Amino acid sequence: MIRNTLLTVAAIIIACFTIAADNFYRDYLTGFEDISDYSNPESGCIEIANNKKERIIETHEFLTKDCQFTYKIRMKASHFRKRSRLLNTSPKHSAGVVWNYIDNNNYEGLAIYTENSNHYDDITNRQSLRIDIFKVTNGKETALQSFRLNEEGVNDTGYHTVKINYDGDSLTISAGHRQLENAGKIGYHVHNDNMHIGYFAGRKSKLTVKRIEYATKPIKTRQYSTDYTKEKLDSLFAASNDPNEGYWKYLDRKMDDKKMHLGGKYTLAIVKSPDGYQILYADGASTMPDIWKPYMTKGIMKATPFIGTFDLQWIDSEKEIIPDEGYATFEEGILTINLPINGTSVRFYKL
């Protein structure tokens, strides 16, 4: 179901913590004291009691640059007023997850709460999970999609897990009490290097968080992208007086095939940087060519006390960094990439 109603939303932002890591885990055993203003030392959980009309939000900053990521949270929401003795009803309470948080007037998220199938009969009543996905822009909330999960065992007092998975092109939402069920999928693109992701306690609700997990893996097709283009490089090289800057083409190699394989007969672009040179891929990949696009970073050279010799951090054909003991040399118009641990030496000549 898609709704286009606009609602004014006010939010109280309690804290925004930075977690400079691509993998993260906290639960009630480890405690949340280092990342939350609402950590309860007795239970070990995050507990936010919200007796106000507005949401109370807490977020953490995670690394998202060129990454797929999964954010998973185990939580429950409860209410302040007691359940009616006459009817199978309780005050509506909710909790949820927010992402792409910029400020209290701009973020995206989902609200999760339970719904009853029969308000008058405990025997025939069956509870389900309802998930509402929304976006807040300039303080106005737009409802995007709604889902209902009829998982066995859902109840008002139990914990539920919400999982958000980003694959580079879309967000998949899963939730459940005992097991996760896919709730929905929305097209999505993350453009920032970091993103604030967190949770909220809805109006007149108490939120308890038992576990938070965050994990990433690189999006290979986007890793090491740069802003360089052929036009920009051609202009840069035409104005350069540095003999090492320019395009370099594969010449030959010495390689221990048991340790390393040739990823391609590369053409490289060498660009001067403050402490050495940046090596850019231009052409020639034969191993995993689909993850290499022109002018992605292929390596970094940093100056040493020795003229013409540079410490090298090389990125292999699968976009894994080879950092140890690599070095590069410029000598008589030849660039040599040396990876001694891998028994490899590859030479290039300048075009």
GROMACS .gro file of C-alpha atoms in nm:
model
  351
    1MET     CA    1   0.000   0.000   0.000
    2ILE     CA    2   0.139   0.344  -0.096
    3ARG     CA    3   0.022   0.661   0.071
    4ASN     CA    4   0.100   1.018  -0.033
    5THR     CA    5  -0.015   1.201   0.278
    6LEU     CA    6   0.221   1.458   0.429
    7LEU     CA    7   0.263   1.477   0.805
    8THR     CA    8   0.459   1.728   1.010
    9VAL     CA    9   0.718   1.546   1.218
   10ALA     CA   10   0.923   1.680   1.505
   11ALA     CA   11   1.210   1.471   1.640
   12ILE     CA   12   1.432   1.494   1.944
   13ILE     CA   13   1.785   1.392   1.849
   14ILE     CA   14   1.963   1.266   2.156
   15ALA     CA   15   2.305   1.178   2.019
   16CYS     CA   16   2.497   1.101   1.702
   17PHE     CA   17   2.795   0.875   1.767
   18THR     CA   18   3.071   0.802   1.515
   19ILE     CA   19   3.176   0.440   1.473
   20ALA     CA   20   3.472   0.440   1.234
   21ALA     CA   21   3.449   0.075   1.142
   22ASP     CA   22   3.307  -0.143   0.869
   23ASN     CA   23   3.209  -0.419   1.112
   24PHE     CA   24   3.043  -0.358   1.446
   25TYR     CA   25   2.868  -0.560   1.718
   26ARG     CA   26   2.713  -0.475   2.055
   27ASP     CA   27   2.462  -0.662   2.268
   28TYR     CA   28   2.330  -0.671   2.626
   29LEU     CA   29   2.635  -0.877   2.730
   30THR     CA   30   2.893  -0.633   2.593
   31GLY     CA   31   2.682  -0.333   2.696
   32PHE     CA   32   2.619  -0.011   2.504
   33GLU     CA   33   2.780   0.243   2.737
   34ASP     CA   34   3.029   0.360   2.476
   35ILE     CA   35   2.772   0.429   2.204
   36SER     CA   36   2.448   0.530   2.376
   37ASP     CA   37   2.328   0.787   2.626
   38TYR     CA   38   2.048   0.544   2.716
   39SER     CA   39   2.247   0.235   2.812
   40ASN     CA   40   2.109   0.069   3.125
   41PRO     CA   41   2.396  -0.093   3.322
   42GLU     CA   42   2.157  -0.329   3.503
   43SER     CA   43   1.997  -0.486   3.195
   44GLY     CA   44   2.286  -0.414   2.958
   45CYS     CA   45   2.031  -0.288   2.703
   46ILE     CA   46   1.955   0.050   2.550
   47GLU     CA   47   1.631   0.175   2.704
   48ILE     CA   48   1.460   0.490   2.578
   49ALA     CA   49   1.138   0.588   2.754
   50ASN     CA   50   0.954   0.843   2.546
   51ASN     CA   51   0.658   1.002   2.721
   52LYS     CA   52   0.633   1.273   2.455
   53LYS     CA   53   0.447   1.308   2.127
   54GLU     CA   54   0.765   1.335   1.919
   55ARG     CA   55   1.010   1.059   1.827
   56ILE     CA   56   1.333   1.025   2.021
   57ILE     CA   57   1.610   0.926   1.781
   58GLU     CA   58   1.965   0.804   1.840
   59THR     CA   59   2.205   0.737   1.553
   60HIS     CA   60   2.558   0.615   1.487
   61GLU     CA   61   2.779   0.703   1.192
   62PHE     CA   62   2.896   0.404   0.988
   63LEU     CA   63   3.129   0.371   0.690
   64THR     CA   64   2.935   0.319   0.366
   65LYS     CA   65   3.180   0.424   0.092
   66ASP     CA   66   3.163   0.179  -0.201
   67CYS     CA   67   3.010  -0.081   0.031
   68GLN     CA   68   2.724  -0.320   0.055
   69PHE     CA   69   2.608  -0.324   0.414
   70THR     CA   70   2.377  -0.498   0.659
   71TYR     CA   71   2.232  -0.330   0.968
   72LYS     CA   72   2.051  -0.561   1.209
   73ILE     CA   73   1.886  -0.465   1.537
   74ARG     CA   74   1.703  -0.673   1.800
   75MET     CA   75   1.451  -0.458   1.985
   76LYS     CA   76   1.106  -0.430   2.136
   77ALA     CA   77   0.859  -0.149   2.197
   78SER     CA   78   0.620  -0.124   2.488
   79HIS     CA   79   0.374   0.140   2.604
   80PHE     CA   80   0.302   0.352   2.910
   81ARG     CA   81  -0.066   0.285   2.955
   82LYS     CA   82  -0.183  -0.057   3.057
   83ARG     CA   83  -0.384  -0.278   2.829
   84SER     CA   84  -0.762  -0.255   2.857
   85ARG     CA   85  -0.927  -0.526   3.067
   86LEU     CA   86  -1.247  -0.504   2.864
   87LEU     CA   87  -1.108  -0.500   2.512
   88ASN     CA   88  -0.811  -0.662   2.348
   89THR     CA   89  -0.659  -0.322   2.284
   90SER     CA   90  -0.359  -0.129   2.401
   91PRO     CA   91  -0.232   0.219   2.328
   92LYS     CA   92  -0.058   0.222   1.992
   93HIS     CA   93   0.317   0.217   2.043
   94SER     CA   94   0.599   0.188   1.797
   95ALA     CA   95   0.970   0.185   1.746
   96GLY     CA   96   1.179   0.185   1.435
   97VAL     CA   97   1.499   0.224   1.242
   98VAL     CA   98   1.630   0.535   1.067
   99TRP     CA   99   1.897   0.569   0.801
  100ASN     CA  100   2.048   0.846   0.591
  101TYR     CA  101   1.990   1.072   0.890
  102ILE     CA  102   2.105   1.428   0.818
  103ASP     CA  103   1.917   1.622   1.084
  104ASN     CA  104   1.588   1.602   1.269
  105ASN     CA  105   1.403   1.728   0.961
  106ASN     CA  106   1.568   1.505   0.702
  107TYR     CA  107   1.604   1.128   0.725
  108GLU     CA  108   1.449   0.800   0.614
  109GLY     CA  109   1.322   0.512   0.818
  110LEU     CA  110   1.068   0.251   0.909
  111ALA     CA  111   0.828   0.210   1.198
  112ILE     CA  112   0.746  -0.138   1.329
  113TYR     CA  113   0.459  -0.227   1.557
  114THR     CA  114   0.207  -0.503   1.624
  115GLU     CA  115  -0.151  -0.517   1.499
  116ASN     CA  116  -0.444  -0.728   1.623
  117SER     CA  117  -0.679  -0.924   1.397
  118ASN     CA  118  -0.953  -0.932   1.662
  119HIS     CA  119  -0.981  -0.657   1.921
  120TYR     CA  120  -1.256  -0.833   2.117
  121ASP     CA  121  -1.141  -1.193   2.160
  122ASP     CA  122  -0.806  -1.308   2.299
  123ILE     CA  123  -0.866  -1.664   2.176
  124THR     CA  124  -0.919  -1.587   1.809
  125ASN     CA  125  -0.698  -1.279   1.800
  126ARG     CA  126  -0.379  -1.307   1.601
  127GLN     CA  127  -0.109  -1.045   1.608
  128SER     CA  128   0.104  -0.948   1.312
  129LEU     CA  129   0.394  -0.715   1.252
  130ARG     CA  130   0.330  -0.400   1.056
  131ILE     CA  131   0.614  -0.209   0.892
  132ASP     CA  132   0.570   0.142   0.752
  133ILE     CA  133   0.853   0.285   0.542
  134PHE     CA  134   0.870   0.664   0.526
  135LYS     CA  135   1.087   0.960   0.433
  136VAL     CA  136   1.115   1.291   0.617
  137THR     CA  137   1.211   1.593   0.406
  138ASN     CA  138   1.223   1.943   0.551
  139GLY     CA  139   1.014   1.825   0.844
  140LYS     CA  140   0.741   1.669   0.629
  141GLU     CA  141   0.686   1.294   0.639
  142THR     CA  142   0.589   1.099   0.329
  143ALA     CA  143   0.465   0.742   0.367
  144LEU     CA  144   0.628   0.522   0.102
  145GLN     CA  145   0.525   0.160   0.156
  146SER     CA  146   0.358  -0.059   0.418
  147PHE     CA  147   0.398  -0.432   0.483
  148ARG     CA  148   0.242  -0.686   0.719
  149LEU     CA  149   0.416  -1.002   0.842
  150ASN     CA  150   0.209  -1.283   0.992
  151GLU     CA  151   0.493  -1.469   1.160
  152GLU     CA  152   0.401  -1.717   1.435
  153GLY     CA  153   0.478  -1.597   1.786
  154VAL     CA  154   0.445  -1.222   1.731
  155ASN     CA  155   0.326  -1.043   2.044
  156ASP     CA  156   0.329  -0.705   2.212
  157THR     CA  157   0.591  -0.791   2.471
  158GLY     CA  158   0.848  -0.985   2.267
  159TYR     CA  159   1.164  -0.878   2.088
  160HIS     CA  160   1.169  -0.842   1.711
  161THR     CA  161   1.465  -0.828   1.475
  162VAL     CA  162   1.480  -0.578   1.191
  163LYS     CA  163   1.740  -0.619   0.918
  164ILE     CA  164   1.827  -0.366   0.648
  165ASN     CA  165   2.043  -0.495   0.364
  166TYR     CA  166   2.190  -0.266   0.098
  167ASP     CA  167   2.327  -0.437  -0.214
  168GLY     CA  168   2.440  -0.130  -0.404
  169ASP     CA  169   2.114  -0.079  -0.592
  170SER     CA  170   1.837  -0.140  -0.339
  171LEU     CA  171   1.741  -0.176   0.027
  172THR     CA  172   1.579  -0.501   0.137
  173ILE     CA  173   1.385  -0.492   0.464
  174SER     CA  174   1.343  -0.809   0.671
  175ALA     CA  175   1.185  -0.852   1.013
  176GLY     CA  176   1.051  -1.114   1.247
  177HIS     CA  177   1.017  -1.249   1.598
  178ARG     CA  178   1.186  -1.590   1.572
  179GLN     CA  179   1.292  -1.584   1.208
  180LEU     CA  180   1.334  -1.311   0.952
  181GLU     CA  181   1.082  -1.268   0.674
  182ASN     CA  182   1.137  -1.038   0.377
  183ALA     CA  183   0.906  -0.742   0.411
  184GLY     CA  184   0.991  -0.537   0.106
  185LYS     CA  185   1.250  -0.394  -0.129
  186ILE     CA  186   1.302  -0.039  -0.247
  187GLY     CA  187   1.537   0.101  -0.510
  188TYR     CA  188   1.814   0.295  -0.339
  189HIS     CA  189   2.162   0.439  -0.394
  190VAL     CA  190   2.404   0.547  -0.122
  191HIS     CA  191   2.620   0.840  -0.233
  192ASN     CA  192   2.797   0.937   0.090
  193ASP     CA  193   3.115   0.794   0.239
  194ASN     CA  194   2.944   0.768   0.578
  195MET     CA  195   2.585   0.738   0.689
  196HIS     CA  196   2.406   0.791   1.020
  197ILE     CA  197   2.191   0.486   1.098
  198GLY     CA  198   2.000   0.430   1.421
  199TYR     CA  199   1.668   0.374   1.594
  200PHE     CA  200   1.384   0.564   1.754
  201ALA     CA  201   1.124   0.535   2.026
  202GLY     CA  202   0.784   0.643   1.897
  203ARG     CA  203   0.541   0.867   2.079
  204LYS     CA  204   0.433   0.740   2.421
  205SER     CA  205   0.656   0.436   2.371
  206LYS     CA  206   0.946   0.267   2.544
  207LEU     CA  207   1.219   0.122   2.323
  208THR     CA  208   1.453  -0.154   2.442
  209VAL     CA  209   1.748  -0.251   2.220
  210LYS     CA  210   1.914  -0.583   2.292
  211ARG     CA  211   2.157  -0.617   2.000
  212ILE     CA  212   2.302  -0.412   1.711
  213GLU     CA  213   2.511  -0.553   1.426
  214TYR     CA  214   2.667  -0.379   1.127
  215ALA     CA  215   2.874  -0.546   0.856
  216THR     CA  216   2.999  -0.444   0.513
  217LYS     CA  217   3.160  -0.588   0.206
  218PRO     CA  218   3.293  -0.386  -0.086
  219ILE     CA  219   3.103  -0.320  -0.406
  220LYS     CA  220   3.380  -0.429  -0.639
  221THR     CA  221   3.250  -0.235  -0.939
  222ARG     CA  222   3.269   0.093  -0.746
  223GLN     CA  223   3.583   0.043  -0.540
  224TYR     CA  224   3.869   0.286  -0.598
  225SER     CA  225   3.674   0.509  -0.835
  226THR     CA  226   3.815   0.857  -0.902
  227ASP     CA  227   3.695   1.175  -1.069
  228TYR     CA  228   3.953   1.153  -1.346
  229THR     CA  229   3.850   1.141  -1.712
  230LYS     CA  230   4.060   1.105  -2.026
  231GLU     CA  231   4.005   1.471  -2.109
  232LYS     CA  232   4.117   1.579  -1.764
  233LEU     CA  233   4.425   1.356  -1.773
  234ASP     CA  234   4.522   1.461  -2.126
  235SER     CA  235   4.506   1.824  -2.021
  236LEU     CA  236   4.703   1.755  -1.703
  237PHE     CA  237   4.977   1.563  -1.883
  238ALA     CA  238   5.006   1.822  -2.161
  239ALA     CA  239   5.087   2.088  -1.903
  240SER     CA  240   5.319   1.872  -1.692
  241ASN     CA  241   5.697   1.898  -1.681
  242ASP     CA  242   5.729   1.581  -1.471
  243PRO     CA  243   5.876   1.301  -1.689
  244ASN     CA  244   5.703   1.036  -1.477
  245GLU     CA  245   5.353   1.169  -1.533
  246GLY     CA  246   5.166   1.028  -1.831
  247TYR     CA  247   5.045   0.702  -1.982
  248TRP     CA  248   5.249   0.384  -1.944
  249LYS     CA  249   5.193   0.058  -2.135
  250TYR     CA  250   5.276  -0.302  -2.045
  251LEU     CA  251   5.617  -0.417  -2.169
  252ASP     CA  252   5.707  -0.751  -2.010
  253ARG     CA  253   5.716  -0.943  -1.683
  254LYS     CA  254   5.897  -1.188  -1.460
  255MET     CA  255   5.646  -1.379  -1.252
  256ASP     CA  256   5.618  -1.686  -1.031
  257ASP     CA  257   5.293  -1.830  -1.166
  258LYS     CA  258   5.250  -2.036  -0.848
  259LYS     CA  259   5.218  -1.717  -0.644
  260MET     CA  260   5.057  -1.470  -0.881
  261HIS     CA  261   4.891  -1.449  -1.221
  262LEU     CA  262   4.901  -1.161  -1.468
  263GLY     CA  263   4.578  -0.964  -1.435
  264GLY     CA  264   4.619  -0.809  -1.778
  265LYS     CA  265   4.855  -0.622  -2.004
  266TYR     CA  266   4.763  -0.293  -1.847
  267THR     CA  267   4.790   0.061  -1.968
  268LEU     CA  268   4.838   0.286  -1.664
  269ALA     CA  269   4.814   0.659  -1.603
  270ILE     CA  270   5.061   0.802  -1.351
  271VAL     CA  271   4.954   1.123  -1.174
  272LYS     CA  272   5.170   1.319  -0.933
  273SER     CA  273   5.046   1.347  -0.574
  274PRO     CA  274   5.182   1.545  -0.275
  275ASP     CA  275   5.393   1.254  -0.145
  276GLY     CA  276   5.452   1.053  -0.462
  277TYR     CA  277   5.228   0.932  -0.744
  278GLN     CA  278   4.885   0.782  -0.793
  279ILE     CA  279   4.860   0.492  -1.037
  280LEU     CA  280   4.538   0.479  -1.237
  281TYR     CA  281   4.406   0.188  -1.442
  282ALA     CA  282   4.338   0.293  -1.804
  283ASP     CA  283   4.295  -0.027  -2.004
  284GLY     CA  284   4.394  -0.391  -2.052
  285ALA     CA  285   4.234  -0.594  -1.770
  286SER     CA  286   4.184  -0.962  -1.863
  287THR     CA  287   4.108  -1.093  -1.514
  288MET     CA  288   3.773  -0.966  -1.378
  289PRO     CA  289   3.751  -0.687  -1.640
  290ASP     CA  290   3.392  -0.614  -1.533
  291ILE     CA  291   3.508  -0.460  -1.203
  292TRP     CA  292   3.766  -0.232  -1.364
  293LYS     CA  293   3.667   0.095  -1.525
  294PRO     CA  294   3.907   0.354  -1.670
  295TYR     CA  295   4.089   0.573  -1.418
  296MET     CA  296   4.014   0.372  -1.108
  297THR     CA  297   4.306   0.367  -0.863
  298LYS     CA  298   4.546   0.076  -0.929
  299GLY     CA  299   4.814   0.169  -0.682
  300ILE     CA  300   4.988   0.433  -0.473
  301MET     CA  301   5.358   0.522  -0.485
  302LYS     CA  302   5.513   0.708  -0.194
  303ALA     CA  303   5.853   0.876  -0.206
  304THR     CA  304   6.158   0.723  -0.034
  305PRO     CA  305   6.505   0.869   0.036
  306PHE     CA  306   6.625   0.695  -0.281
  307ILE     CA  307   6.588   0.885  -0.607
  308GLY     CA  308   6.354   0.715  -0.853
  309THR     CA  309   6.240   0.452  -0.598
  310PHE     CA  310   5.899   0.452  -0.432
  311ASP     CA  311   5.718   0.241  -0.175
  312LEU     CA  312   5.429   0.074  -0.352
  313GLN     CA  313   5.079  -0.022  -0.248
  314TRP     CA  314   4.945  -0.225  -0.541
  315ILE     CA  315   4.583  -0.328  -0.598
  316ASP     CA  316   4.554  -0.668  -0.766
  317SER     CA  317   4.307  -0.780  -1.031
  318GLU     CA  318   4.045  -0.875  -0.768
  319LYS     CA  319   4.083  -0.536  -0.598
  320GLU     CA  320   4.271  -0.671  -0.300
  321ILE     CA  321   4.557  -0.457  -0.167
  322ILE     CA  322   4.909  -0.602  -0.173
  323PRO     CA  323   5.080  -0.373   0.080
  324ASP     CA  324   5.394  -0.556   0.196
  325GLU     CA  325   5.742  -0.481   0.058
  326GLY     CA  326   5.623  -0.364  -0.283
  327TYR     CA  327   5.821  -0.095  -0.456
  328ALA     CA  328   5.833   0.084  -0.792
  329THR     CA  329   6.121   0.237  -0.983
  330PHE     CA  330   6.160   0.480  -1.274
  331GLU     CA  331   6.478   0.421  -1.471
  332GLU     CA  332   6.568   0.516  -1.829
  333GLY     CA  333   6.207   0.554  -1.938
  334ILE     CA  334   6.096   0.226  -1.777
  335LEU     CA  335   5.851   0.191  -1.486
  336THR     CA  336   5.898  -0.133  -1.293
  337ILE     CA  337   5.641  -0.265  -1.048
  338ASN     CA  338   5.811  -0.502  -0.800
  339LEU     CA  339   5.619  -0.736  -0.570
  340PRO     CA  340   5.900  -0.952  -0.425
  341ILE     CA  341   5.688  -1.157  -0.184
  342ASN     CA  342   5.484  -1.271  -0.484
  343GLY     CA  343   5.789  -1.323  -0.702
  344THR     CA  344   5.665  -1.067  -0.952
  345SER     CA  345   5.821  -0.786  -1.155
  346VAL     CA  346   5.625  -0.611  -1.431
  347ARG     CA  347   5.770  -0.340  -1.658
  348PHE     CA  348   5.594  -0.059  -1.845
  349TYR     CA  349   5.715   0.192  -2.105
  350LYS     CA  350   5.590   0.546  -2.143
  351LEU     CA  351   5.361   0.627  -2.435
   0.00000   0.00000   0.00000
